[in-house]
Amino acid sequence: MARTAGRHRCIDCGSTTARWAGRCPTCGEWNTLVEEAALGPLARAVDELDLGGMPVPLASVDLTDAAAVPTGIVEFDRVMCGGIVPGSVTLLGGEPGIGKSTLLLQVLAARAGAGHRVLLVSAEESAHQVRLRAERLGPVPPGLLILSATDVGAVIDAVVQAAPDLVVVDSIQAVAVGPATPGERRAAGVPGSVAQVRECADQLVGMAKSHQVATVLVGHVTKDGSLAGPRALEHMVDTVLSFEGDRHHALRLLLAVKHRFGPTGELGLFEMGDHGLNRVDDPGRLLLGDRLVGVAGGVVLPALQGRRTLLVELQALVAPMAQAQPKRSVVGLDGGRLVMTLAVLGRHAGLPVTGVDVFASVAGGIRVAEPAADLAVALAVASAATGVPLPADLAAVGEVGLAGEVRQVTHLPRRLEEAERLGFGRVVVPASSPAGPPGVELLRVDSVADAVRRLGCTAHGA
Ligand code: TYD
Ligand code: MG
């Protein structure tokens, strides 16, 4: 290390001194003073950090830059609280095949159609494949640019050159940071590794902020949502969107998990059709359209998805044991809560469901994880086990405790309003519930045993 008489800078705290010393007079660290001339680029980088920036009144901060720009895809804009903020970074997560590329191509085409220049960076599909998909969705506007590339450096160069308003990178797992110098890799691992995904996202976030380009990153997430890549990015981006649904069903749900520019509760509903995603105004048609009434084992639940209520059909089937062990199987529900509900039915409602297989599902590819579904699950199983159908105009909502009690749920008024709107005249609710809308008769129950008895599902046992 140079021990000369010129100006020296501490590489730890950034302060400068006139002469070299063994210990920085400002921060007290040892052996951190380096002659400025020798520091060169690092010293300049520290200066660029503008460590001397002064605080300003919060009220004087300009808000015009943070105004959301509508994309024209109504359900997308609803979830984004108006549209996309310039310079913001959004992560769109979802299972492979759910429709992320389709949704974003529609967003890009809508923006380009309104006269903006937008760029799709396709790292997974060739430009040819993307063109074919775009043709399926409608006319391809001239302002929609495509770059088929996987190297983040090339992506950033292209963005700087083309200066689009909006960039989509599809997907963050398919891009990679190239070797810094031949034989050396800046970020370890193959594309898709956590280190690569983070490094790429970091560079793209930097690009979005420094060039004021709104950027959307696509991230594939596995069914349990546990894929390390996208989850590791949530703190780096402004907005995290989740695109959900079942590949075998048409309905798709778009939810904001995190949003720095507004509240997160909005739900966007789409239907996947032959020409891309269409908005859904009436989810009841998709979710309850094929419901069989007068059959044991079905009940309707007013479920909350974000801030919106969706009426979904819960179904249960109780069948003789097919193997040595009884089977419990769920689709769209929490398996652990089903097992607990079965134990409560047996212990507190006199309906033992041991020695049989139990299946429970939510129709339409919707996932319901909230405890408010417990009572409906219990009633569906009780109805299936006894063969007593529940009334066609009946819905049920309530959380079930281990003592068999039925507990209050969040946002009951909102759920009851939607039940009334769709013609459900009776709703089984926790005993502590306030009065509901005029068109709905509330069946207040204090326990699962009470609910099962009042609906006559106690007849023969399993
Ligand atoms: P895609 O957007 O490629 O999913 P992701 O990017 O999340 O992996 O969509 C995949 C599915 O959507 C595919 O199975 C085909 C279907 N699809 C339609 O049903 N209609 C359409 O108009 C399009 C473009 C796709
Ligand atoms: Mg895709």
CSV table of N, CA and C in Angstrom, one decimal, residues 262-364:
chain,number,residue,atom,x,y,z
A,262,GLY,N,-49.3,1.3,-4.3
A,262,GLY,CA,-50.7,1.3,-4.0
A,262,GLY,C,-51.0,0.0,-3.2
A,263,PRO,N,-52.3,-0.1,-2.8
A,263,PRO,CA,-52.7,-1.3,-2.0
A,263,PRO,C,-52.6,-2.6,-2.9
A,264,THR,N,-52.6,-3.7,-2.2
A,264,THR,CA,-52.3,-5.0,-2.9
A,264,THR,C,-53.6,-5.9,-3.1
A,265,GLY,N,-54.7,-5.5,-2.5
A,265,GLY,CA,-55.8,-6.4,-2.5
A,265,GLY,C,-56.6,-6.7,-3.8
A,266,GLU,N,-56.3,-5.9,-4.9
A,266,GLU,CA,-57.1,-6.1,-6.1
A,266,GLU,C,-56.9,-7.4,-6.7
A,267,LEU,N,-58.0,-7.9,-7.4
A,267,LEU,CA,-57.9,-9.2,-8.1
A,267,LEU,C,-58.3,-9.0,-9.5
A,268,GLY,N,-57.5,-9.5,-10.4
A,268,GLY,CA,-57.8,-9.4,-11.8
A,268,GLY,C,-58.2,-10.8,-12.3
A,269,LEU,N,-59.3,-10.9,-13.0
A,269,LEU,CA,-59.8,-12.2,-13.5
A,269,LEU,C,-59.8,-12.2,-15.0
A,270,PHE,N,-59.2,-13.3,-15.5
A,270,PHE,CA,-59.1,-13.6,-16.9
A,270,PHE,C,-59.6,-15.0,-17.3
A,271,GLU,N,-59.9,-15.1,-18.5
A,271,GLU,CA,-60.3,-16.4,-19.0
A,271,GLU,C,-59.4,-16.7,-20.2
A,272,MET,N,-58.7,-17.8,-20.2
A,272,MET,CA,-57.8,-18.2,-21.4
A,272,MET,C,-58.6,-18.8,-22.5
A,273,GLY,N,-58.6,-18.1,-23.6
A,273,GLY,CA,-59.4,-18.6,-24.8
A,273,GLY,C,-58.5,-18.9,-25.9
A,274,ASP,N,-59.1,-19.0,-27.1
A,274,ASP,CA,-58.3,-19.3,-28.3
A,274,ASP,C,-57.5,-18.1,-28.8
A,275,HIS,N,-57.9,-16.9,-28.4
A,275,HIS,CA,-57.2,-15.7,-28.8
A,275,HIS,C,-56.7,-15.0,-27.6
A,276,GLY,N,-56.0,-15.7,-26.7
A,276,GLY,CA,-55.4,-15.1,-25.6
A,276,GLY,C,-56.4,-14.9,-24.4
A,277,LEU,N,-56.0,-14.0,-23.5
A,277,LEU,CA,-56.7,-13.8,-22.2
A,277,LEU,C,-57.8,-12.8,-22.4
A,278,ASN,N,-59.0,-13.1,-21.9
A,278,ASN,CA,-60.1,-12.1,-21.9
A,278,ASN,C,-60.5,-11.8,-20.5
A,279,ARG,N,-61.0,-10.6,-20.3
A,279,ARG,CA,-61.4,-10.3,-18.9
A,279,ARG,C,-62.7,-11.0,-18.6
A,280,VAL,N,-62.8,-11.3,-17.3
A,280,VAL,CA,-64.0,-12.0,-16.9
A,280,VAL,C,-64.8,-11.1,-16.0
A,281,ASP,N,-66.1,-10.8,-16.4
A,281,ASP,CA,-66.9,-9.9,-15.6
A,281,ASP,C,-67.7,-10.7,-14.6
A,282,ASP,N,-68.0,-12.0,-15.0
A,282,ASP,CA,-69.0,-12.7,-14.2
A,282,ASP,C,-68.4,-14.1,-13.9
A,283,PRO,N,-67.5,-14.1,-12.8
A,283,PRO,CA,-66.8,-15.4,-12.5
A,283,PRO,C,-67.8,-16.5,-12.1
A,284,GLY,N,-69.0,-16.1,-11.6
A,284,GLY,CA,-70.0,-17.1,-11.2
A,284,GLY,C,-70.3,-18.1,-12.4
A,285,ARG,N,-70.4,-17.5,-13.6
A,285,ARG,CA,-70.7,-18.4,-14.8
A,285,ARG,C,-69.6,-19.5,-14.9
A,286,LEU,N,-68.3,-19.1,-14.7
A,286,LEU,CA,-67.3,-20.1,-14.9
A,286,LEU,C,-67.2,-21.0,-13.7
A,287,LEU,N,-67.5,-20.5,-12.5
A,287,LEU,CA,-67.2,-21.3,-11.3
A,287,LEU,C,-68.4,-22.1,-10.8
A,288,LEU,N,-69.6,-21.6,-11.1
A,288,LEU,CA,-70.8,-22.4,-10.6
A,288,LEU,C,-71.6,-22.9,-11.8
A,289,GLY,N,-71.2,-22.6,-13.0
A,289,GLY,CA,-72.1,-22.9,-14.2
A,289,GLY,C,-72.4,-24.4,-14.3
A,290,ASP,N,-71.5,-25.3,-13.9
A,290,ASP,CA,-71.7,-26.7,-14.1
A,290,ASP,C,-72.1,-27.4,-12.8
A,291,ARG,N,-72.6,-26.7,-11.8
A,291,ARG,CA,-72.8,-27.3,-10.5
A,291,ARG,C,-74.1,-28.2,-10.6
A,292,LEU,N,-74.0,-29.4,-10.0
A,292,LEU,CA,-75.1,-30.3,-9.9
A,292,LEU,C,-75.8,-30.0,-8.6
A,293,VAL,N,-77.1,-29.7,-8.6
A,293,VAL,CA,-77.8,-29.5,-7.3
A,293,VAL,C,-78.5,-30.8,-6.9
A,294,GLY,N,-78.8,-30.9,-5.6
A,294,GLY,CA,-79.5,-32.0,-5.2
A,294,GLY,C,-78.6,-33.3,-5.0
A,295,VAL,N,-77.3,-33.1,-5.1
A,295,VAL,CA,-76.4,-34.2,-4.9
A,295,VAL,C,-75.6,-34.0,-3.6
A,296,ALA,N,-75.5,-35.1,-2.9
A,296,ALA,CA,-74.8,-34.9,-1.6
A,296,ALA,C,-73.3,-34.7,-1.8
A,297,GLY,N,-72.7,-33.9,-0.9
A,297,GLY,CA,-71.2,-33.6,-1.0
A,297,GLY,C,-70.8,-32.3,-1.5
A,298,GLY,N,-71.8,-31.4,-1.9
A,298,GLY,CA,-71.4,-30.1,-2.5
A,298,GLY,C,-71.9,-29.0,-1.6
A,299,VAL,N,-71.2,-27.9,-1.5
A,299,VAL,CA,-71.6,-26.7,-0.8
A,299,VAL,C,-70.9,-25.5,-1.4
A,300,VAL,N,-71.5,-24.4,-1.4
A,300,VAL,CA,-70.9,-23.2,-2.0
A,300,VAL,C,-70.2,-22.4,-0.8
A,301,LEU,N,-69.0,-21.9,-1.1
A,301,LEU,CA,-68.3,-21.1,-0.1
A,301,LEU,C,-68.0,-19.7,-0.7
A,302,PRO,N,-68.4,-18.6,0.0
A,302,PRO,CA,-67.9,-17.3,-0.5
A,302,PRO,C,-66.5,-17.1,0.0
A,303,ALA,N,-65.5,-17.3,-0.9
A,303,ALA,CA,-64.1,-17.3,-0.6
A,303,ALA,C,-63.5,-15.9,-1.0
A,304,LEU,N,-62.6,-15.4,-0.2
A,304,LEU,CA,-61.9,-14.2,-0.5
A,304,LEU,C,-60.7,-14.5,-1.3
A,305,GLN,N,-60.5,-13.7,-2.4
A,305,GLN,CA,-59.3,-13.8,-3.2
A,305,GLN,C,-58.8,-12.3,-3.3
A,306,GLY,N,-57.8,-11.9,-2.5
A,306,GLY,CA,-57.5,-10.5,-2.4
A,306,GLY,C,-58.6,-9.9,-1.7
A,307,ARG,N,-59.1,-8.8,-2.3
A,307,ARG,CA,-60.2,-8.1,-1.7
A,307,ARG,C,-61.6,-8.5,-2.3
A,308,ARG,N,-61.5,-9.4,-3.2
A,308,ARG,CA,-62.7,-9.7,-4.0
A,308,ARG,C,-63.3,-11.1,-3.5
A,309,THR,N,-64.6,-11.2,-3.5
A,309,THR,CA,-65.2,-12.5,-3.1
A,309,THR,C,-65.6,-13.3,-4.3
A,310,LEU,N,-65.2,-14.5,-4.3
A,310,LEU,CA,-65.6,-15.4,-5.4
A,310,LEU,C,-66.4,-16.5,-4.7
A,311,LEU,N,-67.5,-16.8,-5.3
A,311,LEU,CA,-68.3,-18.0,-4.8
A,311,LEU,C,-67.8,-19.2,-5.5
A,312,VAL,N,-67.3,-20.2,-4.7
A,312,VAL,CA,-66.7,-21.4,-5.3
A,312,VAL,C,-67.5,-22.6,-4.8
A,313,GLU,N,-67.5,-23.7,-5.5
A,313,GLU,CA,-68.2,-24.9,-5.1
A,313,GLU,C,-67.1,-25.8,-4.4
A,314,LEU,N,-67.4,-26.2,-3.2
A,314,LEU,CA,-66.6,-27.2,-2.5
A,314,LEU,C,-67.2,-28.5,-2.7
A,315,GLN,N,-66.5,-29.6,-3.0
A,315,GLN,CA,-67.0,-30.9,-3.1
A,315,GLN,C,-66.3,-31.9,-2.3
A,316,ALA,N,-67.0,-32.8,-1.7
A,316,ALA,CA,-66.3,-33.9,-1.0
A,316,ALA,C,-66.9,-35.2,-1.4
A,317,LEU,N,-66.1,-36.2,-1.4
A,317,LEU,CA,-66.5,-37.6,-1.7
A,317,LEU,C,-66.0,-38.5,-0.6
A,318,VAL,N,-66.8,-39.4,-0.1
A,318,VAL,CA,-66.4,-40.3,0.9
A,318,VAL,C,-66.6,-41.7,0.3
A,319,ALA,N,-65.6,-42.5,0.2
A,319,ALA,CA,-65.6,-43.8,-0.5
A,319,ALA,C,-65.0,-44.9,0.3
A,320,PRO,N,-65.4,-46.1,0.1
A,320,PRO,CA,-64.7,-47.2,0.8
A,320,PRO,C,-63.2,-47.2,0.6
A,321,MET,N,-62.5,-47.6,1.6
A,321,MET,CA,-61.0,-47.6,1.5
A,321,MET,C,-60.6,-48.5,0.3
A,322,ALA,N,-59.7,-47.9,-0.5
A,322,ALA,CA,-59.2,-48.7,-1.7
A,322,ALA,C,-57.9,-49.4,-1.4
A,323,GLN,N,-57.2,-48.9,-0.3
A,323,GLN,CA,-56.0,-49.6,0.0
A,323,GLN,C,-56.0,-49.8,1.5
A,324,ALA,N,-54.9,-50.3,2.0
A,324,ALA,CA,-54.8,-50.7,3.5
A,324,ALA,C,-54.9,-49.4,4.4
A,325,GLN,N,-54.4,-48.3,3.9
A,325,GLN,CA,-54.5,-47.0,4.6
A,325,GLN,C,-55.6,-46.1,4.1
A,326,PRO,N,-56.4,-45.5,5.0
A,326,PRO,CA,-57.4,-44.5,4.4
A,326,PRO,C,-56.7,-43.4,3.7
A,327,LYS,N,-57.3,-42.9,2.7
A,327,LYS,CA,-56.6,-41.9,1.9
A,327,LYS,C,-57.3,-40.5,2.1
A,328,ARG,N,-56.6,-39.4,2.2
A,328,ARG,CA,-57.2,-38.1,2.3
A,328,ARG,C,-56.5,-37.3,1.2
A,329,SER,N,-57.4,-36.8,0.3
A,329,SER,CA,-56.8,-36.1,-0.9
A,329,SER,C,-57.5,-34.8,-1.2
A,330,VAL,N,-56.8,-33.8,-1.5
A,330,VAL,CA,-57.4,-32.5,-1.7
A,330,VAL,C,-56.9,-31.9,-3.1
A,331,VAL,N,-57.8,-31.1,-3.7
A,331,VAL,CA,-57.4,-30.3,-4.8
A,331,VAL,C,-57.9,-28.9,-4.5
A,332,GLY,N,-56.9,-28.0,-4.5
A,332,GLY,CA,-57.2,-26.6,-4.3
A,332,GLY,C,-57.5,-26.2,-2.8
A,333,LEU,N,-57.3,-27.2,-1.9
A,333,LEU,CA,-57.6,-26.9,-0.5
A,333,LEU,C,-56.3,-27.3,0.3
A,334,ASP,N,-56.3,-26.9,1.6
A,334,ASP,CA,-55.2,-27.2,2.4
A,334,ASP,C,-55.4,-28.6,3.0
A,335,GLY,N,-54.5,-29.6,2.7
A,335,GLY,CA,-54.6,-30.9,3.1
A,335,GLY,C,-54.6,-31.1,4.7
A,336,GLY,N,-53.8,-30.3,5.3
A,336,GLY,CA,-53.7,-30.3,6.8
A,336,GLY,C,-55.0,-29.9,7.4
A,337,ARG,N,-55.7,-28.9,6.9
A,337,ARG,CA,-56.9,-28.5,7.4
A,337,ARG,C,-58.0,-29.5,7.2
A,338,LEU,N,-58.0,-30.2,6.1
A,338,LEU,CA,-59.0,-31.3,5.9
A,338,LEU,C,-58.8,-32.3,7.0
A,339,VAL,N,-57.6,-32.8,7.2
A,339,VAL,CA,-57.4,-33.8,8.3
A,339,VAL,C,-57.9,-33.3,9.6
A,340,MET,N,-57.6,-32.1,9.9
A,340,MET,CA,-58.1,-31.5,11.2
A,340,MET,C,-59.6,-31.5,11.3
A,341,THR,N,-60.2,-31.0,10.1
A,341,THR,CA,-61.7,-31.0,10.1
A,341,THR,C,-62.3,-32.3,10.2
A,342,LEU,N,-61.7,-33.4,9.7
A,342,LEU,CA,-62.2,-34.7,9.8
A,342,LEU,C,-62.1,-35.2,11.3
A,343,ALA,N,-61.0,-34.8,11.9
A,343,ALA,CA,-60.9,-35.2,13.3
A,343,ALA,C,-62.0,-34.5,14.2
A,344,VAL,N,-62.3,-33.2,13.9
A,344,VAL,CA,-63.3,-32.5,14.6
A,344,VAL,C,-64.7,-33.1,14.4
A,345,LEU,N,-64.9,-33.5,13.1
A,345,LEU,CA,-66.2,-34.1,12.8
A,345,LEU,C,-66.4,-35.4,13.6
A,346,GLY,N,-65.3,-36.2,13.7
A,346,GLY,CA,-65.4,-37.4,14.4
A,346,GLY,C,-65.6,-37.2,15.9
A,347,ARG,N,-64.8,-36.3,16.5
A,347,ARG,CA,-64.7,-36.1,17.9
A,347,ARG,C,-65.9,-35.3,18.5
A,348,HIS,N,-66.3,-34.3,17.7
A,348,HIS,CA,-67.3,-33.3,18.3
A,348,HIS,C,-68.6,-33.3,17.6
A,349,ALA,N,-68.7,-34.0,16.4
A,349,ALA,CA,-70.0,-34.0,15.7
A,349,ALA,C,-70.6,-35.4,15.5
A,350,GLY,N,-70.0,-36.4,16.2
A,350,GLY,CA,-70.5,-37.7,16.1
A,350,GLY,C,-70.5,-38.3,14.7
A,351,LEU,N,-69.6,-37.8,13.8
A,351,LEU,CA,-69.5,-38.3,12.4
A,351,LEU,C,-68.2,-38.9,12.2
A,352,PRO,N,-67.9,-40.1,12.7
A,352,PRO,CA,-66.5,-40.6,12.4
A,352,PRO,C,-66.3,-40.9,11.0
A,353,VAL,N,-65.3,-40.4,10.4
A,353,VAL,CA,-64.9,-40.7,9.0
A,353,VAL,C,-63.6,-41.5,9.0
A,354,THR,N,-63.5,-42.5,9.8
A,354,THR,CA,-62.3,-43.3,9.8
A,354,THR,C,-62.6,-44.5,9.0
A,355,GLY,N,-61.6,-45.1,8.4
A,355,GLY,CA,-61.8,-46.4,7.6
A,355,GLY,C,-62.4,-46.1,6.3
A,356,VAL,N,-62.4,-44.9,5.8
A,356,VAL,CA,-62.9,-44.5,4.5
A,356,VAL,C,-61.9,-43.6,3.8
A,357,ASP,N,-62.0,-43.5,2.5
A,357,ASP,CA,-61.2,-42.5,1.8
A,357,ASP,C,-62.0,-41.2,1.7
A,358,VAL,N,-61.3,-40.1,1.9
A,358,VAL,CA,-62.0,-38.8,1.8
A,358,VAL,C,-61.3,-37.9,0.7
A,359,PHE,N,-62.1,-37.4,-0.2
A,359,PHE,CA,-61.6,-36.5,-1.2
A,359,PHE,C,-62.3,-35.2,-1.1
A,360,ALA,N,-61.6,-34.1,-1.2
A,360,ALA,CA,-62.2,-32.8,-1.2
A,360,ALA,C,-61.6,-31.9,-2.2
A,361,SER,N,-62.4,-31.1,-2.9
A,361,SER,CA,-61.8,-30.3,-3.9
A,361,SER,C,-62.6,-29.0,-4.1
A,362,VAL,N,-62.0,-28.0,-4.7
A,362,VAL,CA,-62.6,-26.8,-5.1
A,362,VAL,C,-62.8,-26.8,-6.7
A,363,ALA,N,-64.0,-26.7,-7.2
A,363,ALA,CA,-64.2,-26.7,-8.6
A,363,ALA,C,-63.6,-25.5,-9.3
A,364,GLY,N,-63.2,-25.6,-10.5
A,364,GLY,CA,-62.8,-24.5,-11.3
A,364,GLY,C,-61.3,-24.1,-11.3
